[in-house]
């Protein structure tokens, strides 16, 4: 973890849901040197609010690049 | 939605693919960006099949509430964007706080998207930005400017601080004399330090393109000319014309010319 705290820039791609992102977010809050984050997330409108709420917990991040892709709701019969 | 304010974030690049759930996504995002109290640079790219005005108005209101914003990029990749809708969005942004950099891009299937009404809104938005130092305009696919552009260029001449202008045109055939509206404008010849002319995957007449480049000799302060002709097919019988035009421009003292080219090989 001590090594991780020196990370200045981080890119996380192909996050398939908010829950997966949330696990990362818990770690991101501890990365005190982190200034730049690139995120590529597939999400739903209902999850997006929770997603934005996590940003207040990042004390030093100055630069966020966020690629949001609306998740397609697949009905039961299609599955 | 009550969000705890964030004072650290300065730069936010949001790319939203809203093919599904456009309204919800834009509405939540609009609320989300207002938490960033020290945001100076905001880049928003919206990719969607259609556009709904109500959430877009919310987004414009949210952008306007960002007190520290200095740079704004807004690129709309909307297949079925209507001209009236684009005009409305531009009119919403007219009351933006003073910016130093503005970049507007549009990609649509509709050829008349930049009609006279949209142009009036576009120029009144730019005209209101009297502190603007950098302006970047991108027109993709059928959203191309036409001859109406010429009448509206002088209306932005009050941009006394403008130093950098980039015009980018992508897709199908276009009239490269449109570039001459910018290269021939005396107020731009007096002010610009950096000029960018970008053509991407398009076809145009070489004679017109070179005619549009010739007035660059009249620019008084120009330090950098960025030319990009990516996948561009030039229609001409005189294949040496571009080479001659560029050789002539390269003789301008103090001008640095960057050329990015990959010409279409038919």
CSV table of C-alpha atoms in Angstrom, one decimal:
chain,number,residue,atom,x,y,z
A,1,UNK,CA,0.0,0.0,0.0
A,2,UNK,CA,2.9,2.3,0.7
A,3,UNK,CA,4.0,2.0,-2.9
A,4,UNK,CA,0.5,2.6,-4.2
A,5,UNK,CA,0.4,5.9,-2.3
A,6,UNK,CA,3.0,7.3,-4.7
A,7,UNK,CA,0.8,6.8,-7.7
A,8,UNK,CA,0.1,10.1,-9.4
A,9,UNK,CA,-1.9,8.9,-12.5
A,10,UNK,CA,-4.2,6.0,-12.9
A,11,UNK,CA,-6.2,4.6,-15.7
A,12,UNK,CA,-9.0,2.0,-15.2
A,13,UNK,CA,-10.9,0.8,-18.3
A,14,UNK,CA,-13.7,-1.6,-19.1
A,15,UNK,CA,-15.4,-1.3,-15.7
A,16,UNK,CA,-18.7,-3.1,-16.3
A,17,UNK,CA,-20.8,-1.8,-13.4
A,18,UNK,CA,-20.9,0.7,-10.6
A,19,UNK,CA,-20.3,-2.0,-7.9
A,20,UNK,CA,-17.0,-2.9,-9.6
A,21,UNK,CA,-16.0,0.8,-9.7
A,22,UNK,CA,-17.0,1.3,-6.1
A,23,UNK,CA,-14.4,-1.3,-5.0
A,24,UNK,CA,-11.8,0.7,-6.9
A,25,UNK,CA,-13.1,4.0,-5.4
A,26,UNK,CA,-12.4,2.8,-1.9
A,27,UNK,CA,-8.8,2.3,-2.9
A,28,UNK,CA,-8.6,5.5,-4.8
A,29,UNK,CA,-9.5,7.5,-1.7
A,30,UNK,CA,-6.3,6.2,0.0
A,31,UNK,CA,-4.0,7.2,-2.9
A,32,UNK,CA,-3.0,10.5,-1.5
A,33,UNK,CA,-0.6,11.4,-4.4
A,34,UNK,CA,-3.2,10.6,-7.1
A,35,UNK,CA,-3.8,13.7,-9.3
A,36,UNK,CA,-5.1,12.2,-12.5
A,37,UNK,CA,-7.6,9.4,-13.1
A,38,UNK,CA,-8.9,8.0,-16.4
A,39,UNK,CA,-12.0,5.9,-16.0
A,40,UNK,CA,-14.0,3.9,-18.6
A,41,UNK,CA,-17.3,2.8,-17.1
A,42,UNK,CA,-20.4,1.0,-18.3
A,43,UNK,CA,-23.2,2.2,-16.0
A,44,UNK,CA,-27.0,2.8,-15.6
A,45,UNK,CA,-28.6,6.2,-15.0
A,46,UNK,CA,-29.7,5.0,-11.6
A,47,UNK,CA,-26.1,4.2,-10.6
A,48,UNK,CA,-24.6,7.4,-12.1
A,49,UNK,CA,-25.6,9.5,-9.0
A,50,UNK,CA,-23.7,7.2,-6.7
A,51,UNK,CA,-20.8,7.4,-9.1
A,52,UNK,CA,-20.6,11.2,-8.8
A,53,UNK,CA,-21.0,11.0,-5.1
A,54,UNK,CA,-17.7,9.2,-4.8
A,55,UNK,CA,-15.7,12.2,-6.3
A,56,UNK,CA,-16.1,14.2,-3.1
A,57,UNK,CA,-13.9,11.7,-1.4
A,58,UNK,CA,-10.9,12.2,-3.7
A,59,UNK,CA,-9.0,15.0,-1.9
A,60,UNK,CA,-6.1,15.6,-4.4
A,61,UNK,CA,-7.4,14.6,-7.8
A,62,UNK,CA,-7.1,17.5,-10.2
A,63,UNK,CA,-7.9,15.9,-13.5
A,64,UNK,CA,-10.6,13.3,-14.3
A,65,UNK,CA,-11.2,11.8,-17.7
A,66,UNK,CA,-14.4,9.9,-17.6
A,67,UNK,CA,-15.9,7.8,-20.4
A,68,UNK,CA,-19.5,6.8,-19.5
A,69,UNK,CA,-21.4,4.3,-21.6
A,70,UNK,CA,-25.0,3.7,-20.8
A,71,UNK,CA,-25.6,0.0,-20.0
A,72,UNK,CA,-28.2,-1.6,-22.2
A,73,UNK,CA,-31.0,-3.2,-20.2
A,74,UNK,CA,-31.3,-6.8,-21.4
A,75,UNK,CA,-34.7,-8.4,-20.8
A,76,UNK,CA,-35.0,-11.9,-19.4
A,77,UNK,CA,-36.0,-13.6,-22.6
A,78,UNK,CA,-33.0,-12.2,-24.5
A,79,UNK,CA,-30.8,-13.6,-21.8
B,1,UNK,CA,-29.1,15.1,-5.4
B,2,UNK,CA,-27.0,16.7,-2.6
B,3,UNK,CA,-23.3,16.3,-3.4
B,4,UNK,CA,-20.4,17.3,-1.1
B,5,UNK,CA,-18.5,20.0,-2.9
B,6,UNK,CA,-15.1,19.1,-4.4
B,7,UNK,CA,-12.5,21.8,-4.4
B,8,UNK,CA,-9.6,19.9,-5.8
B,9,UNK,CA,-10.7,19.0,-9.4
B,10,UNK,CA,-9.6,21.5,-12.0
B,11,UNK,CA,-10.0,19.5,-15.2
B,12,UNK,CA,-12.9,17.2,-16.2
B,13,UNK,CA,-13.2,15.3,-19.5
B,14,UNK,CA,-16.6,13.7,-19.8
B,15,UNK,CA,-17.3,11.4,-22.7
B,16,UNK,CA,-20.9,10.1,-22.7
B,17,UNK,CA,-22.3,7.5,-24.9
B,18,UNK,CA,-26.0,8.0,-24.4
B,19,UNK,CA,-27.5,5.8,-27.0
B,20,UNK,CA,-29.7,4.4,-24.2
B,21,UNK,CA,-31.1,6.5,-21.3
B,22,UNK,CA,-30.2,9.9,-22.7
B,23,UNK,CA,-32.4,12.0,-20.4
B,24,UNK,CA,-31.4,10.3,-17.1
B,25,UNK,CA,-27.7,10.3,-18.0
B,26,UNK,CA,-27.6,14.0,-18.9
B,27,UNK,CA,-29.7,15.1,-16.0
B,28,UNK,CA,-27.6,13.3,-13.4
B,29,UNK,CA,-24.4,14.4,-15.0
B,30,UNK,CA,-25.6,18.0,-15.0
B,31,UNK,CA,-26.2,17.8,-11.2
B,32,UNK,CA,-22.9,15.9,-10.8
B,33,UNK,CA,-20.6,18.5,-12.4
B,34,UNK,CA,-21.9,21.3,-10.2
B,35,UNK,CA,-20.0,19.8,-7.2
B,36,UNK,CA,-16.7,20.8,-8.7
B,37,UNK,CA,-16.2,24.3,-7.3
B,38,UNK,CA,-12.7,25.0,-8.8
B,39,UNK,CA,-13.2,23.5,-12.2
B,40,UNK,CA,-11.3,25.4,-14.9
B,41,UNK,CA,-11.4,23.0,-17.9
B,42,UNK,CA,-14.5,21.1,-18.9
B,43,UNK,CA,-14.7,18.9,-22.0
B,44,UNK,CA,-18.0,17.2,-22.8
B,45,UNK,CA,-18.6,14.8,-25.7
B,46,UNK,CA,-22.1,13.5,-26.1
B,47,UNK,CA,-22.7,10.7,-28.5
B,48,UNK,CA,-26.4,9.8,-29.1
B,49,UNK,CA,-28.8,9.0,-31.8
B,50,UNK,CA,-31.2,11.8,-30.9
B,51,UNK,CA,-31.2,14.7,-28.5
B,52,UNK,CA,-33.7,15.8,-25.9
B,53,UNK,CA,-33.8,19.5,-25.2
B,54,UNK,CA,-34.9,19.5,-21.5
B,55,UNK,CA,-31.9,17.7,-20.1
B,56,UNK,CA,-29.6,19.6,-22.5
B,57,UNK,CA,-30.9,22.9,-21.1
B,58,UNK,CA,-30.2,21.5,-17.6
B,59,UNK,CA,-26.6,20.7,-18.7
B,60,UNK,CA,-26.2,24.2,-20.1
B,61,UNK,CA,-27.4,25.7,-16.8
B,62,UNK,CA,-25.0,23.5,-14.9
B,63,UNK,CA,-22.1,24.6,-17.1
B,64,UNK,CA,-23.0,28.2,-16.7
B,65,UNK,CA,-23.0,27.8,-12.9
B,66,UNK,CA,-19.3,26.8,-12.9
B,67,UNK,CA,-17.8,30.1,-11.7
B,68,UNK,CA,-14.1,29.2,-12.2
B,69,UNK,CA,-14.6,27.7,-15.7
B,70,UNK,CA,-12.0,29.0,-18.2
B,71,UNK,CA,-12.0,26.4,-21.0
B,72,UNK,CA,-15.0,24.7,-22.5
B,73,UNK,CA,-15.2,22.0,-25.1
B,74,UNK,CA,-18.6,20.8,-26.2
B,75,UNK,CA,-18.8,18.2,-29.0
B,76,UNK,CA,-22.2,16.8,-30.0
B,77,UNK,CA,-22.2,13.6,-32.0
B,78,UNK,CA,-25.9,13.3,-32.5
B,79,UNK,CA,-27.1,11.5,-35.7
B,80,UNK,CA,-30.5,13.1,-35.8
B,81,UNK,CA,-29.8,16.5,-34.3
B,82,UNK,CA,-32.2,19.1,-35.6
B,83,UNK,CA,-31.1,22.6,-36.5
B,84,UNK,CA,-33.6,24.1,-34.1
B,85,UNK,CA,-32.3,22.0,-31.3
B,86,UNK,CA,-28.7,23.1,-32.0
B,87,UNK,CA,-29.8,26.7,-32.1
B,88,UNK,CA,-31.5,26.4,-28.8
B,89,UNK,CA,-28.4,24.8,-27.2
B,90,UNK,CA,-26.2,27.6,-28.5
B,91,UNK,CA,-28.6,30.2,-27.3
B,92,UNK,CA,-28.5,28.7,-23.8
B,93,UNK,CA,-24.7,29.0,-23.8
B,94,UNK,CA,-24.8,32.7,-24.8
B,95,UNK,CA,-24.7,33.8,-21.2
B,96,UNK,CA,-21.6,31.8,-20.3
B,97,UNK,CA,-19.1,33.5,-18.1
B,98,UNK,CA,-16.0,34.8,-19.9
B,99,UNK,CA,-13.8,32.0,-21.2
B,100,UNK,CA,-10.3,32.0,-22.6
B,101,UNK,CA,-10.8,28.9,-24.7
B,102,UNK,CA,-13.9,27.7,-26.5
B,103,UNK,CA,-14.2,24.6,-28.6
B,104,UNK,CA,-17.5,23.6,-30.3
B,105,UNK,CA,-17.9,20.5,-32.4
B,106,UNK,CA,-20.9,19.1,-34.2
B,107,UNK,CA,-21.4,15.8,-36.0
B,108,UNK,CA,-24.8,15.2,-37.5
B,109,UNK,CA,-26.5,13.4,-40.4
B,110,UNK,CA,-28.5,16.5,-41.4
B,111,UNK,CA,-27.0,18.7,-44.0
B,112,UNK,CA,-28.8,21.9,-43.0
B,113,UNK,CA,-27.8,21.7,-39.3
B,114,UNK,CA,-25.7,24.9,-39.6
B,115,UNK,CA,-28.5,26.9,-41.1
B,116,UNK,CA,-28.8,30.7,-40.8
B,117,UNK,CA,-30.5,30.6,-37.5
B,118,UNK,CA,-27.9,28.3,-36.0
B,119,UNK,CA,-25.1,30.5,-37.4
B,120,UNK,CA,-26.7,33.6,-35.8
B,121,UNK,CA,-26.7,31.8,-32.5
B,122,UNK,CA,-23.2,30.4,-33.0
B,123,UNK,CA,-21.8,33.9,-33.7
B,124,UNK,CA,-23.7,35.6,-31.0
B,125,UNK,CA,-22.3,33.0,-28.5
B,126,UNK,CA,-18.8,33.6,-29.7
B,127,UNK,CA,-19.3,37.4,-29.9
B,128,UNK,CA,-20.3,37.5,-26.3
B,129,UNK,CA,-17.0,35.8,-25.3
B,130,UNK,CA,-14.9,39.0,-25.6
B,131,UNK,CA,-12.0,37.5,-23.5
B,132,UNK,CA,-11.6,34.5,-25.8
B,133,UNK,CA,-8.0,33.7,-26.8
B,134,UNK,CA,-8.5,30.3,-28.4
B,135,UNK,CA,-11.4,29.3,-30.6
B,136,UNK,CA,-11.8,25.8,-32.1
B,137,UNK,CA,-14.7,24.9,-34.4
B,138,UNK,CA,-15.3,21.4,-35.7
B,139,UNK,CA,-17.8,20.3,-38.3
B,140,UNK,CA,-18.2,16.6,-38.9
B,141,UNK,CA,-20.0,14.7,-41.6
B,142,UNK,CA,-23.0,16.6,-43.0
B,143,UNK,CA,-22.8,19.4,-40.4
B,144,UNK,CA,-20.7,21.5,-42.7
B,145,UNK,CA,-20.7,25.3,-42.9
B,146,UNK,CA,-21.8,26.8,-46.2
B,147,UNK,CA,-21.6,30.2,-48.0
B,148,UNK,CA,-23.7,31.8,-45.2
B,149,UNK,CA,-20.6,31.7,-43.0
B,150,UNK,CA,-19.1,34.6,-45.0
B,151,UNK,CA,-21.7,37.1,-43.8
B,152,UNK,CA,-21.2,36.3,-40.2
B,153,UNK,CA,-17.4,36.3,-39.9
B,154,UNK,CA,-17.2,40.1,-39.4
B,155,UNK,CA,-19.7,39.9,-36.6
B,156,UNK,CA,-17.0,38.3,-34.3
B,157,UNK,CA,-14.4,41.0,-35.0
B,158,UNK,CA,-14.8,42.3,-31.4
B,159,UNK,CA,-12.7,39.3,-30.2
B,160,UNK,CA,-9.8,41.6,-29.4
B,161,UNK,CA,-7.9,38.9,-27.5
B,162,UNK,CA,-8.2,36.1,-30.0
B,163,UNK,CA,-4.8,34.5,-30.7
B,164,UNK,CA,-5.6,31.1,-31.9
B,165,UNK,CA,-8.2,29.8,-34.3
B,166,UNK,CA,-8.7,26.2,-35.6
B,167,UNK,CA,-11.3,25.1,-38.1
B,168,UNK,CA,-11.8,21.4,-38.6
B,169,UNK,CA,-13.9,19.8,-41.3
B,170,UNK,CA,-14.5,16.0,-41.6
B,171,UNK,CA,-16.3,13.9,-44.1
B,172,UNK,CA,-17.6,13.9,-47.7
B,173,UNK,CA,-17.0,16.7,-50.2
B,174,UNK,CA,-16.6,20.3,-49.0
B,175,UNK,CA,-16.0,23.7,-50.5
B,176,UNK,CA,-12.5,24.7,-49.2
B,177,UNK,CA,-13.1,28.3,-50.1
B,178,UNK,CA,-14.9,28.4,-46.8
B,179,UNK,CA,-11.4,28.5,-45.3
B,180,UNK,CA,-10.8,31.7,-47.2
B,181,UNK,CA,-13.6,33.4,-45.1
B,182,UNK,CA,-11.1,33.1,-42.2
B,183,UNK,CA,-7.8,33.7,-44.1
B,184,UNK,CA,-9.2,36.8,-45.8
B,185,UNK,CA,-10.7,38.4,-42.8
B,186,UNK,CA,-8.6,41.5,-42.0
B,187,UNK,CA,-9.3,41.4,-38.3
B,188,UNK,CA,-8.0,37.9,-38.1
B,189,UNK,CA,-5.0,38.8,-40.2
B,190,UNK,CA,-4.2,41.5,-37.6
B,191,UNK,CA,-4.6,39.3,-34.5
B,192,UNK,CA,-3.9,35.6,-34.9
B,193,UNK,CA,-0.7,34.0,-33.7
B,194,UNK,CA,-1.8,30.4,-34.4
B,195,UNK,CA,-4.1,29.3,-37.3
B,196,UNK,CA,-5.2,25.7,-37.7
B,197,UNK,CA,-7.0,24.4,-40.8
B,198,UNK,CA,-7.8,20.7,-40.6
B,199,UNK,CA,-9.5,18.5,-43.3
B,200,UNK,CA,-10.1,14.9,-42.4
B,201,UNK,CA,-11.4,12.2,-44.8
B,202,UNK,CA,-12.9,14.6,-47.2
B,203,UNK,CA,-12.7,15.7,-50.8
B,204,UNK,CA,-12.1,19.2,-52.0
B,205,UNK,CA,-10.9,21.2,-55.0
B,206,UNK,CA,-7.1,21.8,-54.7
B,207,UNK,CA,-7.3,25.1,-56.5
B,208,UNK,CA,-9.8,26.4,-54.0
B,209,UNK,CA,-7.8,25.0,-51.1
B,210,UNK,CA,-4.6,26.7,-52.3
B,211,UNK,CA,-6.6,30.0,-53.0
B,212,UNK,CA,-7.7,29.9,-49.4
B,213,UNK,CA,-4.1,29.4,-48.2
B,214,UNK,CA,-2.7,32.3,-50.2
B,215,UNK,CA,-4.0,35.2,-48.0
B,216,UNK,CA,-1.9,33.7,-45.1
B,217,UNK,CA,0.9,35.9,-46.6
B,218,UNK,CA,-1.1,38.9,-45.2
B,219,UNK,CA,-1.2,37.8,-41.6
B,220,UNK,CA,0.9,40.2,-39.5
B,221,UNK,CA,1.5,38.3,-36.3
B,222,UNK,CA,1.1,34.6,-37.3
B,223,UNK,CA,3.7,32.4,-35.7
B,224,UNK,CA,2.3,28.9,-36.3
B,225,UNK,CA,0.3,27.5,-39.1
B,226,UNK,CA,-1.1,24.0,-38.4
B,227,UNK,CA,-2.3,22.3,-41.5
B,228,UNK,CA,-3.8,18.8,-41.4
B,229,UNK,CA,-5.0,17.0,-44.5
B,230,UNK,CA,-5.7,13.6,-43.2
B,231,UNK,CA,-7.2,11.2,-45.7
B,232,UNK,CA,-8.0,14.2,-47.9
B,233,UNK,CA,-8.5,13.8,-51.6
B,234,UNK,CA,-7.7,17.0,-53.6
B,235,UNK,CA,-9.4,17.2,-57.0
B,236,UNK,CA,-7.0,18.8,-59.4
B,237,UNK,CA,-5.3,18.6,-62.7
B,238,UNK,CA,-2.2,20.4,-61.3
B,239,UNK,CA,-0.7,18.1,-58.8
B,240,UNK,CA,2.2,20.5,-58.1
B,241,UNK,CA,-0.1,23.3,-57.0
B,242,UNK,CA,-0.1,22.3,-53.3
B,243,UNK,CA,3.6,21.8,-53.2
B,244,UNK,CA,4.1,25.3,-54.8
B,245,UNK,CA,1.7,26.9,-52.4
B,246,UNK,CA,3.3,25.4,-49.3
B,247,UNK,CA,6.8,26.3,-50.6
B,248,UNK,CA,5.6,29.9,-50.9
B,249,UNK,CA,4.2,29.9,-47.3
B,250,UNK,CA,7.4,28.4,-46.0
B,251,UNK,CA,9.2,31.5,-47.2
B,252,UNK,CA,7.3,33.7,-44.7
B,253,UNK,CA,9.8,34.9,-42.1
B,254,UNK,CA,9.1,33.8,-38.5
B,255,UNK,CA,6.3,31.4,-39.5
B,256,UNK,CA,6.4,27.8,-38.3
B,257,UNK,CA,4.4,25.5,-40.5
B,258,UNK,CA,3.3,22.1,-39.1
B,259,UNK,CA,1.8,19.8,-41.8
B,260,UNK,CA,0.1,16.6,-40.9
B,261,UNK,CA,-0.8,14.9,-44.2
B,262,UNK,CA,-1.9,11.5,-45.4
B,263,UNK,CA,-3.5,12.1,-48.7
B,264,UNK,CA,-6.2,9.8,-50.0
B,265,UNK,CA,-4.7,7.4,-52.5
B,266,UNK,CA,-7.2,6.6,-55.2
